[in-house]
Coordinates of C-alpha atoms in Angstrom, one line a residue:
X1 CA 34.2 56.4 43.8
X2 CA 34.7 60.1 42.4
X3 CA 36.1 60.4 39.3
X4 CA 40.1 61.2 39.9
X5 CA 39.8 64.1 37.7
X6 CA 37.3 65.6 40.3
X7 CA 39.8 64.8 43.3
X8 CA 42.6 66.5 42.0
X9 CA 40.4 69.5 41.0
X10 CA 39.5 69.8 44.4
X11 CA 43.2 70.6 45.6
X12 CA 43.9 72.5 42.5
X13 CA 45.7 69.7 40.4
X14 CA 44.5 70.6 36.6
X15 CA 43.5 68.3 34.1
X16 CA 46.3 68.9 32.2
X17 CA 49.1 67.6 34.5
X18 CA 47.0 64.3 34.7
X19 CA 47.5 61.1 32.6
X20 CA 44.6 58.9 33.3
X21 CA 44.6 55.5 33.6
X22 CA 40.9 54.7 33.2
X23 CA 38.4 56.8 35.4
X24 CA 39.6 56.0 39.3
X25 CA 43.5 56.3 38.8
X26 CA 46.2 58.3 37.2
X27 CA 49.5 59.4 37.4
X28 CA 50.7 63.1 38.0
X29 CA 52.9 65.0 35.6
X30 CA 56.0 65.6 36.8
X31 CA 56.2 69.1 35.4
X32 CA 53.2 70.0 37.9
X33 CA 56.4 70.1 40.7
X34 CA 57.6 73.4 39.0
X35 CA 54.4 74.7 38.6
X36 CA 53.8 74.5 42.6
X37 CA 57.7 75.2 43.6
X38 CA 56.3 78.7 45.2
X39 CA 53.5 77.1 47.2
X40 CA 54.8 77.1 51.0
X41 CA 55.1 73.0 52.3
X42 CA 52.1 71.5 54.3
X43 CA 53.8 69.7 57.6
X44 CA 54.5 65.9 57.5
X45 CA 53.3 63.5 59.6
X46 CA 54.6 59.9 60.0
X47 CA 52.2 57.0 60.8
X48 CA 54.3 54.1 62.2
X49 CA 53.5 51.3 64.8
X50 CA 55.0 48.8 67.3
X51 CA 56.1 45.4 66.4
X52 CA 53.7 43.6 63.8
X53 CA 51.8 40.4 65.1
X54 CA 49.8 37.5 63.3
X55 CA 46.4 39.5 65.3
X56 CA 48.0 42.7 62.9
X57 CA 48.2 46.2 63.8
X58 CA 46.6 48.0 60.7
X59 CA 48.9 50.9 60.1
X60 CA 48.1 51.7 56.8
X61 CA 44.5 51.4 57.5
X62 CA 44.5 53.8 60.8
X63 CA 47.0 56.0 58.1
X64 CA 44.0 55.9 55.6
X65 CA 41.3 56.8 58.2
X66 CA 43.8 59.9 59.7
X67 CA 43.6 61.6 56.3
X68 CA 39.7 60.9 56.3
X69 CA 39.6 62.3 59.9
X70 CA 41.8 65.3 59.3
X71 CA 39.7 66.2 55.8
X72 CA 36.4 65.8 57.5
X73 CA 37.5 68.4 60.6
X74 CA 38.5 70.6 57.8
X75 CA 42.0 70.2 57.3
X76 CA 43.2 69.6 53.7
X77 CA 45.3 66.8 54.0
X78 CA 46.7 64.2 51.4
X79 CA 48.2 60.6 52.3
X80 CA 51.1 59.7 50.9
X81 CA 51.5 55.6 50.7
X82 CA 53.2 52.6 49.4
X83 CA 52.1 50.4 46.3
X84 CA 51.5 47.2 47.7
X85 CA 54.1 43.7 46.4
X86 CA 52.6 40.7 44.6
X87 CA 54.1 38.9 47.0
X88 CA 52.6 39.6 50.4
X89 CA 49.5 40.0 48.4
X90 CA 49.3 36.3 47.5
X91 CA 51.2 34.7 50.3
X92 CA 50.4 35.9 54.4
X93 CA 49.6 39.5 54.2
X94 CA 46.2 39.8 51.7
X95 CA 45.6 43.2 50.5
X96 CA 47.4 45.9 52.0
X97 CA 44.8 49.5 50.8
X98 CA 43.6 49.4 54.2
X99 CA 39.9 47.9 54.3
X100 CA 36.0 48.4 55.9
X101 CA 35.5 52.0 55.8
X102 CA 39.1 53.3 55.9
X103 CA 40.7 51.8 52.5
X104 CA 42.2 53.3 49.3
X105 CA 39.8 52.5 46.2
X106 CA 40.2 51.2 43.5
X107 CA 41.6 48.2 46.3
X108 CA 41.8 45.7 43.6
X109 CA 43.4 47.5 40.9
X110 CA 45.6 49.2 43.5
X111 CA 47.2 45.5 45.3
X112 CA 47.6 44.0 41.5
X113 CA 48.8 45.7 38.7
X114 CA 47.9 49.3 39.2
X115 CA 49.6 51.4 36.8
X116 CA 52.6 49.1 35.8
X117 CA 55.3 50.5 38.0
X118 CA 56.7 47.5 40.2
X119 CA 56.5 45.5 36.6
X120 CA 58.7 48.4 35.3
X121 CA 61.0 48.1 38.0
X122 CA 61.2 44.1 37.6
X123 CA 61.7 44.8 33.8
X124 CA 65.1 47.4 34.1
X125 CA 66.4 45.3 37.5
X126 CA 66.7 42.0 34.8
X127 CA 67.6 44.2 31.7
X128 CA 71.0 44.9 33.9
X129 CA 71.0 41.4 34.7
X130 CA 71.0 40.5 30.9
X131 CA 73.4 42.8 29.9
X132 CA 75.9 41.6 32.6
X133 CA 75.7 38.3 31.3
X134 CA 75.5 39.3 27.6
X135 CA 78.5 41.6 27.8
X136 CA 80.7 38.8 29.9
X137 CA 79.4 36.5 26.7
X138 CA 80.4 38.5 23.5
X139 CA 84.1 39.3 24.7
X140 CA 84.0 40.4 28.5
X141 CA 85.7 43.9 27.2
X142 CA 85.3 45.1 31.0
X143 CA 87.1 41.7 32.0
X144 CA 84.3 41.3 34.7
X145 CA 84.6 38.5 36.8
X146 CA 81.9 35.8 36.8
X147 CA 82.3 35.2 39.8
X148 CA 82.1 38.6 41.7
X149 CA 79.1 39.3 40.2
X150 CA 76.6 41.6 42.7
X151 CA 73.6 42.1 40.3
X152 CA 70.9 39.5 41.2
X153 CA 67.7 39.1 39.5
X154 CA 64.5 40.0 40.6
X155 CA 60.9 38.7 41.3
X156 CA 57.5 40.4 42.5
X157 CA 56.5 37.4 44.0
X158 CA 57.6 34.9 47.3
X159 CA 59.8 32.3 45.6
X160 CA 61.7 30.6 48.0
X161 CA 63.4 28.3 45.3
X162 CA 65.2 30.9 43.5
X163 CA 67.3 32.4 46.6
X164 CA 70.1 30.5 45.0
X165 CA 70.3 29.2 41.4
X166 CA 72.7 28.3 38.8
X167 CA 72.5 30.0 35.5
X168 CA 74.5 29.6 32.3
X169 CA 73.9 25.8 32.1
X170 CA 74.0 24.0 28.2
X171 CA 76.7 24.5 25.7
X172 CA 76.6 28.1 24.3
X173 CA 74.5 29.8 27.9
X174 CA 77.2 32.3 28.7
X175 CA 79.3 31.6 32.2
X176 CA 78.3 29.4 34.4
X177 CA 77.7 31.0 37.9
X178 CA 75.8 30.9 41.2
X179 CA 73.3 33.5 41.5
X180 CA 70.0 34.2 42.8
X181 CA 66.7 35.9 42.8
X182 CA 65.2 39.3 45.0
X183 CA 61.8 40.0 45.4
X184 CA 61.3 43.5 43.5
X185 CA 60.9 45.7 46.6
X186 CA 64.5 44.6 47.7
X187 CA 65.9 45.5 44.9
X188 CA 68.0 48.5 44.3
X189 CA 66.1 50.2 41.7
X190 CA 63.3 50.1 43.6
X191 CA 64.7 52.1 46.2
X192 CA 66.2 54.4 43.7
X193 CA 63.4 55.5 42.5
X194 CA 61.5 55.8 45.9
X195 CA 64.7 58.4 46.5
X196 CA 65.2 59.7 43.8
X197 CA 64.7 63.9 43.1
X198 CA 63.8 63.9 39.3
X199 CA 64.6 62.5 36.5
X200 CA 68.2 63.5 36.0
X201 CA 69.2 62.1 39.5
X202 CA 67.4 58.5 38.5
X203 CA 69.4 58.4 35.6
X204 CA 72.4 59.5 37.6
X205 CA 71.8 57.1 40.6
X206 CA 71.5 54.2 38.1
X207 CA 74.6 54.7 36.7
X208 CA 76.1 54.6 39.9
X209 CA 74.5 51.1 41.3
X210 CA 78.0 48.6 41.5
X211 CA 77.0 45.5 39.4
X212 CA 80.4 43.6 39.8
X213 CA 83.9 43.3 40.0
X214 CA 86.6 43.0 37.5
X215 CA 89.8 41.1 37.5
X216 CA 92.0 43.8 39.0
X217 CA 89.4 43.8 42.0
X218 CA 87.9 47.4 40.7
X219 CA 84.0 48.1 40.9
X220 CA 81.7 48.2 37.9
X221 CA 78.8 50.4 37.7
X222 CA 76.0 50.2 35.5
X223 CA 77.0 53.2 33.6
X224 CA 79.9 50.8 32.6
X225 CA 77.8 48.9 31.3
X226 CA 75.8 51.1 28.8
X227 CA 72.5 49.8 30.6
X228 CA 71.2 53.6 32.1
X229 CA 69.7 54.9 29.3
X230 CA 67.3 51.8 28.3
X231 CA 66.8 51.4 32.3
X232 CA 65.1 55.3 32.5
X233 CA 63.8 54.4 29.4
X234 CA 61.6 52.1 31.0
X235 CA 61.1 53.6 34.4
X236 CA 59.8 57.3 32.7
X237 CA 56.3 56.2 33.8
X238 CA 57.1 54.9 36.7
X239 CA 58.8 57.6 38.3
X240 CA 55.6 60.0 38.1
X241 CA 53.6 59.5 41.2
X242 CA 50.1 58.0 41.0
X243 CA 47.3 59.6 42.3
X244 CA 43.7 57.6 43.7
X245 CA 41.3 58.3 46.4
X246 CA 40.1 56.8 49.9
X247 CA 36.7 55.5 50.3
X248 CA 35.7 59.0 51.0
X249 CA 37.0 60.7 48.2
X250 CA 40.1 62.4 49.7
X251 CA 43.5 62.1 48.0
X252 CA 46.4 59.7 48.1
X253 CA 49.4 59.5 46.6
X254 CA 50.6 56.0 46.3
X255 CA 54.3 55.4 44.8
X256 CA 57.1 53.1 45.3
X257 CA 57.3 50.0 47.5
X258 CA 60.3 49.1 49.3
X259 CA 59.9 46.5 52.0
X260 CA 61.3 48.2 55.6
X261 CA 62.5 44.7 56.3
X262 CA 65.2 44.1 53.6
X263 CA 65.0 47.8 52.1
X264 CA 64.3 51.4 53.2
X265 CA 60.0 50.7 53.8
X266 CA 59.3 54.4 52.5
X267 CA 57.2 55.8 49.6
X268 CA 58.8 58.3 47.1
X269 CA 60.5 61.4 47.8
X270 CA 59.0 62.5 44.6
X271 CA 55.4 61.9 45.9
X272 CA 56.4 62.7 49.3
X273 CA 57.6 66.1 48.4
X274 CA 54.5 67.1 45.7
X275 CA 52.1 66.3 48.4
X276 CA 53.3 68.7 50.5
X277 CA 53.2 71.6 48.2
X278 CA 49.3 70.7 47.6
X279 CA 48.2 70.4 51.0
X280 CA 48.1 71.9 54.5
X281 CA 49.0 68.2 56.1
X282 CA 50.7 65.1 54.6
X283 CA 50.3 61.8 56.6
X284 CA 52.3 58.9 55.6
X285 CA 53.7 55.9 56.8
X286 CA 56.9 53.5 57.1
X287 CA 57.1 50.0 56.9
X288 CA 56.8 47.2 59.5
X289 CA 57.4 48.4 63.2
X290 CA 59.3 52.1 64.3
X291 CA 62.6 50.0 65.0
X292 CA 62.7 49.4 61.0
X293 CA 60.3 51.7 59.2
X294 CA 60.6 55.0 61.1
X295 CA 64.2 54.7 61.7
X296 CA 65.3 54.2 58.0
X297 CA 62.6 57.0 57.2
X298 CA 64.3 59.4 59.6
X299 CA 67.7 58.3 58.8
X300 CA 67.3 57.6 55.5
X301 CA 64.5 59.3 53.8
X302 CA 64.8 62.5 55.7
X303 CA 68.6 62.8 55.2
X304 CA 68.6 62.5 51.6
X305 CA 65.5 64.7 50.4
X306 CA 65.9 67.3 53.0
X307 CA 62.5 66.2 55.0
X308 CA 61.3 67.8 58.3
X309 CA 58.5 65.8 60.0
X310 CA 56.2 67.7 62.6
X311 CA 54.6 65.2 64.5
X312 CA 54.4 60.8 64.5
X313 CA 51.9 58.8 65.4
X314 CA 52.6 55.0 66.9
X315 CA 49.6 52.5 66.2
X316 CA 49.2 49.9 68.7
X317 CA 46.1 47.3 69.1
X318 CA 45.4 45.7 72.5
X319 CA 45.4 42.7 70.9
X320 CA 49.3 43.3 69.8
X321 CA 50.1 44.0 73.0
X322 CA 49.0 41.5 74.6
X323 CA 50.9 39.1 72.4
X324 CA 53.8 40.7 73.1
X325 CA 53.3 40.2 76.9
X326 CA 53.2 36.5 76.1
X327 CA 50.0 35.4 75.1
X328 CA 49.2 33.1 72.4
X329 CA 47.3 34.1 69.1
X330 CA 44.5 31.9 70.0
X331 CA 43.9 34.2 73.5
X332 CA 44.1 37.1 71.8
X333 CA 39.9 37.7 72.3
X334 CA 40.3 36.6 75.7
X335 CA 41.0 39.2 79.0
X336 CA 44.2 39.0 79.7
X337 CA 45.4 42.4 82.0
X338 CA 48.4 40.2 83.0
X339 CA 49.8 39.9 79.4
X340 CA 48.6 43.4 78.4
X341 CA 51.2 44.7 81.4
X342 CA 54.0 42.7 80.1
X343 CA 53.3 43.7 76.4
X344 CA 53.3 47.4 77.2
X345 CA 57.3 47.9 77.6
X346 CA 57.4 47.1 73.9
X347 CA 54.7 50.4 73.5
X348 CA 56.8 52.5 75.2
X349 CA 60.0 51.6 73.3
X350 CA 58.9 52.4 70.6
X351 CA 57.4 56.3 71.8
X352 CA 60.8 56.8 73.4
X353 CA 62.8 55.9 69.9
X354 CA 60.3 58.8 68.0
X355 CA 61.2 60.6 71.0
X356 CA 65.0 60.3 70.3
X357 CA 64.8 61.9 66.9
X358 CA 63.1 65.4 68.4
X359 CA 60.0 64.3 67.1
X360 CA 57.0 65.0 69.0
X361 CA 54.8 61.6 69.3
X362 CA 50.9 60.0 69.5
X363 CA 49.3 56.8 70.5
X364 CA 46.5 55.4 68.3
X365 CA 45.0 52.6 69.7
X366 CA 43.3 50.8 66.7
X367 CA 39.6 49.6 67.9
X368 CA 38.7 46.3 67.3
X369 CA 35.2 44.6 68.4
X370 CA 36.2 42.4 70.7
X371 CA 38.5 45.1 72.5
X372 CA 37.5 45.1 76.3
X373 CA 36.5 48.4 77.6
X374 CA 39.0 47.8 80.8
X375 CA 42.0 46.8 78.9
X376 CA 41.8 49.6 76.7
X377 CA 41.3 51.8 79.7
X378 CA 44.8 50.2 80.7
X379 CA 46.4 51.3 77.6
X380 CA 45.3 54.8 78.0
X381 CA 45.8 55.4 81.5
X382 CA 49.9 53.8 80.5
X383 CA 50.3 56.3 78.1
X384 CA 49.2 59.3 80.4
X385 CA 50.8 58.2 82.8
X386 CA 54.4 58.1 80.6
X387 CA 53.1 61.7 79.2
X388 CA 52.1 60.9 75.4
X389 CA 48.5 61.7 74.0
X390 CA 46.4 58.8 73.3
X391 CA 43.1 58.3 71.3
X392 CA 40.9 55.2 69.9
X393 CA 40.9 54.8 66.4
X394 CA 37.5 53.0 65.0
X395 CA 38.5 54.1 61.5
X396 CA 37.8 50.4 60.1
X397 CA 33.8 50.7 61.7
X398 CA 33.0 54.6 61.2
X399 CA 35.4 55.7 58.6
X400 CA 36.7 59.2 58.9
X401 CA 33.7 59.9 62.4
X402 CA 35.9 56.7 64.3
X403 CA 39.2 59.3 63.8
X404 CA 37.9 62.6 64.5
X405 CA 39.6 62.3 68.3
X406 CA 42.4 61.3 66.8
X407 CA 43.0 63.9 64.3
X408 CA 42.0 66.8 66.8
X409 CA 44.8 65.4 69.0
X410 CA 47.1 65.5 65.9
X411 CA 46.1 68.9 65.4
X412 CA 46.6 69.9 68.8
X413 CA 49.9 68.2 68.5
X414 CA 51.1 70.2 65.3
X415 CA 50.1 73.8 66.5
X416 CA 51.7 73.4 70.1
X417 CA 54.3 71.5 69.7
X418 CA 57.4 72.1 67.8
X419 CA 59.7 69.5 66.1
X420 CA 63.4 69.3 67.0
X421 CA 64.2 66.6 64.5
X422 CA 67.8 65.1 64.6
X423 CA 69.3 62.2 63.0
X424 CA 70.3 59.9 65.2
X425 CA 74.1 59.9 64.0
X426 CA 76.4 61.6 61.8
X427 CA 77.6 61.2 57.9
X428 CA 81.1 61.4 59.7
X429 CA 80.8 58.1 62.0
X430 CA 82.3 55.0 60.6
X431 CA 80.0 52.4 59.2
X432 CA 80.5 49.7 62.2
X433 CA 80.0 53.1 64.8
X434 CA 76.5 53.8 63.1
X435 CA 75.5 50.3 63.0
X436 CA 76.5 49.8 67.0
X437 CA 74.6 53.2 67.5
X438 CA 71.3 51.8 66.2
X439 CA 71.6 48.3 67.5
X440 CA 71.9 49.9 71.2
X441 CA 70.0 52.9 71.3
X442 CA 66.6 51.8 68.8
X443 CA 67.0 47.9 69.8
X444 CA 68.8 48.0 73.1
X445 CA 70.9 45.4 72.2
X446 CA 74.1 45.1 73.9
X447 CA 76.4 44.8 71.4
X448 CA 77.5 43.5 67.5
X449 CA 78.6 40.1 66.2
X450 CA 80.5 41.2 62.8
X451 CA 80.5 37.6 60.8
X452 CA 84.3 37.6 59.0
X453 CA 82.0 38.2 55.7
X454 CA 80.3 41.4 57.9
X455 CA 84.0 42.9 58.3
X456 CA 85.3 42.2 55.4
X457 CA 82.5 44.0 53.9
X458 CA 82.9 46.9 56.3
X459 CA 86.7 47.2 55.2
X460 CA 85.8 47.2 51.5
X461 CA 83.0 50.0 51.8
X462 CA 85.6 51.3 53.2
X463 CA 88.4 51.2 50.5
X464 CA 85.6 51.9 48.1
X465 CA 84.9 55.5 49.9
X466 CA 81.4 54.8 50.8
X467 CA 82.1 55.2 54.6
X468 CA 80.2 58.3 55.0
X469 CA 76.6 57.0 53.8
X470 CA 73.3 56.0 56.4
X471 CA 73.1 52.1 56.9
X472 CA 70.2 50.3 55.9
X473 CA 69.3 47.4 58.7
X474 CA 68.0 44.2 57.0
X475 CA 66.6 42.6 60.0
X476 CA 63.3 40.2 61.1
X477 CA 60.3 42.9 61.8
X478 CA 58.5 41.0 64.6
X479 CA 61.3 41.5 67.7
X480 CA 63.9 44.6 68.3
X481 CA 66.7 41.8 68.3
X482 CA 67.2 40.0 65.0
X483 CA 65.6 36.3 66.8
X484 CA 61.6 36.5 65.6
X485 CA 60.9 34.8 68.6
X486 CA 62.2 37.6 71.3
X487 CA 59.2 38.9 71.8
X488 CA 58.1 42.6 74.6
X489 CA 61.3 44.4 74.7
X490 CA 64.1 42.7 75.5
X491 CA 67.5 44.2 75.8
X492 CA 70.8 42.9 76.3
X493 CA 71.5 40.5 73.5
X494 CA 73.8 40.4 71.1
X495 CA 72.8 41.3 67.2
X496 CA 74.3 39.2 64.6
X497 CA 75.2 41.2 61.5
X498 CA 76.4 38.5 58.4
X499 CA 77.0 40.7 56.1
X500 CA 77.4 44.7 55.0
X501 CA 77.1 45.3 51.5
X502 CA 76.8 49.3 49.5
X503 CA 73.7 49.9 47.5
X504 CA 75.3 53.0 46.2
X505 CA 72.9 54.0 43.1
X506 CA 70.1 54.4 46.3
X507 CA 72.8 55.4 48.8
X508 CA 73.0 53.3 52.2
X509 CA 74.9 50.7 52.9
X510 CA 73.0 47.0 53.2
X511 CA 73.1 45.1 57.0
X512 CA 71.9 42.1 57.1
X513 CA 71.5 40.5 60.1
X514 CA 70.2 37.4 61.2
X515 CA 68.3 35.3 58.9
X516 CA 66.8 38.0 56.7
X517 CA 66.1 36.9 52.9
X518 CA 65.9 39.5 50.3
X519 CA 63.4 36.9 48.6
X520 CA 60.4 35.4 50.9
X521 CA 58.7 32.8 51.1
X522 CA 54.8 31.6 50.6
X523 CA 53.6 30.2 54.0
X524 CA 51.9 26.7 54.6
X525 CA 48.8 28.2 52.8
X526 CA 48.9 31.4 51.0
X527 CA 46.4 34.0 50.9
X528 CA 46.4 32.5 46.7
X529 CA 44.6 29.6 47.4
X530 CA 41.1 31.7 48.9
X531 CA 41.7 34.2 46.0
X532 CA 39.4 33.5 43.1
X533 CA 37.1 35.4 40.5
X534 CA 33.4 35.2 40.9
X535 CA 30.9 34.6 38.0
X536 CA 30.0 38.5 38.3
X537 CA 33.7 39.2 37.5
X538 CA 34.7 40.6 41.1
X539 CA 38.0 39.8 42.7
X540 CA 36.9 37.3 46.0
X541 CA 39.7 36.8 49.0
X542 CA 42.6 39.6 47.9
X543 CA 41.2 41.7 50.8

């Protein structure tokens, strides 16, 4: 590793606008923003992929190796990332800083503590939590009703046993009340922060966030509650955008964590935006597959900060696909062209989605070892044969060489072809209109189930004058409908939405469909129990 002082020198970040946290890592002075407002924007490219799999896709990792690619062919490029959660960290996922020769160093630092902020963000989500139930305790003077309280509490961790709890048990506890835990990428202050301009507008978006109800049936907002100022308080470090390296020495900025599943699944607008005024390209990357990640990143995150993206590229593995077309994960190695034929639909689903918002769109193909030369070949010759530019990533075996294709092609891409990016609907559609767009033009669904809960959430965003804000689709990553189990690309179903609720400090509105929890759980055996501490002091199993 370089020391981070010497990449940021080498795209003209001083010293000074630095606060180092040890050698590797360090966090970026957000004064350095006015200091670049004159320097033209680099162009924005989003890395997104199909429908995630047990085999995995390795988004972030081709993400990683594209910035690699792009410096080494002599384009300044920085990558702009996600901070990895706790809880996919210890339960199915592992590491998530890419890995091999296309990973973000330091890894271990990076998919643990890093530089405090998801702890910061834990910290102000159950300092509201606190004061809720400390101001209902001494007096109620807001007469809030205990039980119409919003405001859960929040966890970075899987925790299955604390969707639903009781609190305020034992003489003297405050008010007894059902309530429940979040993991801390679904909360709302995470996503505030990952949207937020500055500091005034975190302050100002946390003092909007709706915490409860009183007894006249009137919303109470944090501001209410005198909680802003101790929240920014602790979330003045956090908001600064934290700057480390790839393997190869080239910049990332790596900030915020919102799950695309149950939450937005973008990094910071802050980082997002500061990375663009120091280099010629910015690659970075939604959550989970296009249907979530890249559709709340084109509806969402380029709504609300005023973000253009040039070019996308989809990641797809053969291996993926062929799942998708039916096999099982323990044929995955096997030839299958069969399975690979049925699994491609779901491919081009996803390209014609990017498509839909103007955006112009790649295929990376991420190489793995026991890829068959022919099935590949199938891949390809599908995509040319549907009209969208395809190369083989082998970023995780060659590093930054395994992506030059690729990046050339995303080069190519950027100087020919120009961006026509949309939104896919309007501020001015209803909330139930811009919920039936998405489910039957991204999914292909055939129509909505509103649970009585759904609409009378609907009617009360409604009342509450929150009609005109983007919706935020909590749904299960691994199908376009909201059963896990639907795999390819099916169409015609019906999408069961359960409940619609307004996150309005962040500002979307909350569907969650299905059988989406805002807090998961660990699986049969968590990536935890192969984690362990050698007697040299290295971290064994997180990656």
């Amino acid at each position: 590793m370089k020391p981070i002082v010497e990449v940021a020198q080498s795209f003209g970040i001083n010293e000074e606008y630095l606060e180092l946290y040890g050698k590797y890592k360090c966090k970026l002075d957000l004064t350095l923003s006015n200091e670049l407002q004159d320097h033209p924007d680099g162009k924005l490219v989003l890395v997104t992929a199909m429908n995630p799999t047990p085999a995995g896709e390795g988004k972030t990792l081709t993400t990683i190796g594209l910035v690699q690619a792009l410096n080494a062919i002599g384009e300044p490029t920085i990558g702009a990332l996600r901070e990895p959660s706790l809880g996919p960290c210890f339960g199915m996922k592992g590491g998530a800083t890419g890995s091999n020769k296309a990973q973000i160093v330091p890894s271990e630092d990076i998919n643990l503590h890093f530089t405090g902020d998801i702890h910061a963000i834990t910290s102000a989500h159950n300092l509201l939590s606190a004061m809720i139930d400390n101001h209902i305790f001494h007096g109620n003077e807001l007469r809030i009703n205990p039980q119409r309280i919003l405001w859960k509490r929040a966890m970075d961790m899987n925790d299955r046993c604390l969707r639903n709890i009781v609190t305020g048990l034992g003489a003297g506890n405050g008010a007894v009340q059902e309530t429940g835990f979040m993991i801390t990428t679904a909360s709302e202050i995470m996503a505030v922060l990952c949207l937020s301009k500055d500091l005034a507008d975190l302050e100002k978006r946390l003092g909007q966030m709706l915490v409860a109800y009183n007894e006249k049936d009137e919303v109470v907002t944090a501001a209410q509650l005198g909680a802003v100022g101790a929240m920014v308080v602790l979330l003045k470090d956090a908001i600064k955008p934290n700057l480390v390296q790839t393997i190869e020495g080239t910049p990332v900025v790596v900030h915020g964590g919102p799950f695309a599943n149950i939450a937005h699944g973008c990094s910071s607008v802050i980082g997002t935006k500061l990375s663009l005024k120091l280099a010629k390209i910015v690659v970075t990357e939604a959550g989970f597959g296009a249907d979530l990640g890249a559709e709340k990143f084109f509806n969402i995150k380029c709504r609300q900060a005023g973000l253009t993206p040039a070019a996308s590229v989809l990641v797809v593995t053969v291996k993926a696909l062929k799942y998708n077309g039916g096999a099982s994960k323990l044929e995955l190695d096997q030839p299958n062209p069969k399975a690979l034929e049925l699994g491609l639909p779901n491919m081009k689903r996803h390209i014609e989605n990017i498509q839909k918002f103007g955006v112009p769109v790649m295929v990376a193909i991420n190489h793995f070892a026991s890829d068959q030369a022919e099935e590949i070949d199938q891949v390809i010759d599908y995509c040319k044969s549907i009209g969208v530019k395809v190369e083989i990533s082998k970023v995780w075996a060659e590093g930054s060489q395994g992506g030059i294709d690729l990046a050339r092609t995303l080069t190519q891409i950027l100087d020919e072809e120009k961006t026509t990016f949309t939104s896919l609907y309007s501020d001015e559609m209803d909330t139930q209109s811009k919920i039936e767009k998405i489910v039957q033009e991204i999914y292909r669904g055939a129509g909505v189930s509103f649970s009585p809960a759904a609409v009378r959430g609907i009617k009360e965003i409604e009342r509450l004058g929150f009609n005109s804000l983007p919706v935020c689709m909590a749904k299960t990553p691994y199908s376009f409908s909201d059963q896990p189990q639907l795999l390819g690309a099916p169409e015609g179903f019906t999408l069961h939405v359960r409940a619609v609720s307004v996150s309005a400090g962040a500002g979307f509105i909350v569907v969650h469909t299905g059988n989406i929890v805002t807090m998961p759980g660990l699986p049969k055996s968590p990536a935890a129990e192969h984690i362990y501490l050698d007697k040299q002091g290295e971290v064994i199993g997180l990656m």
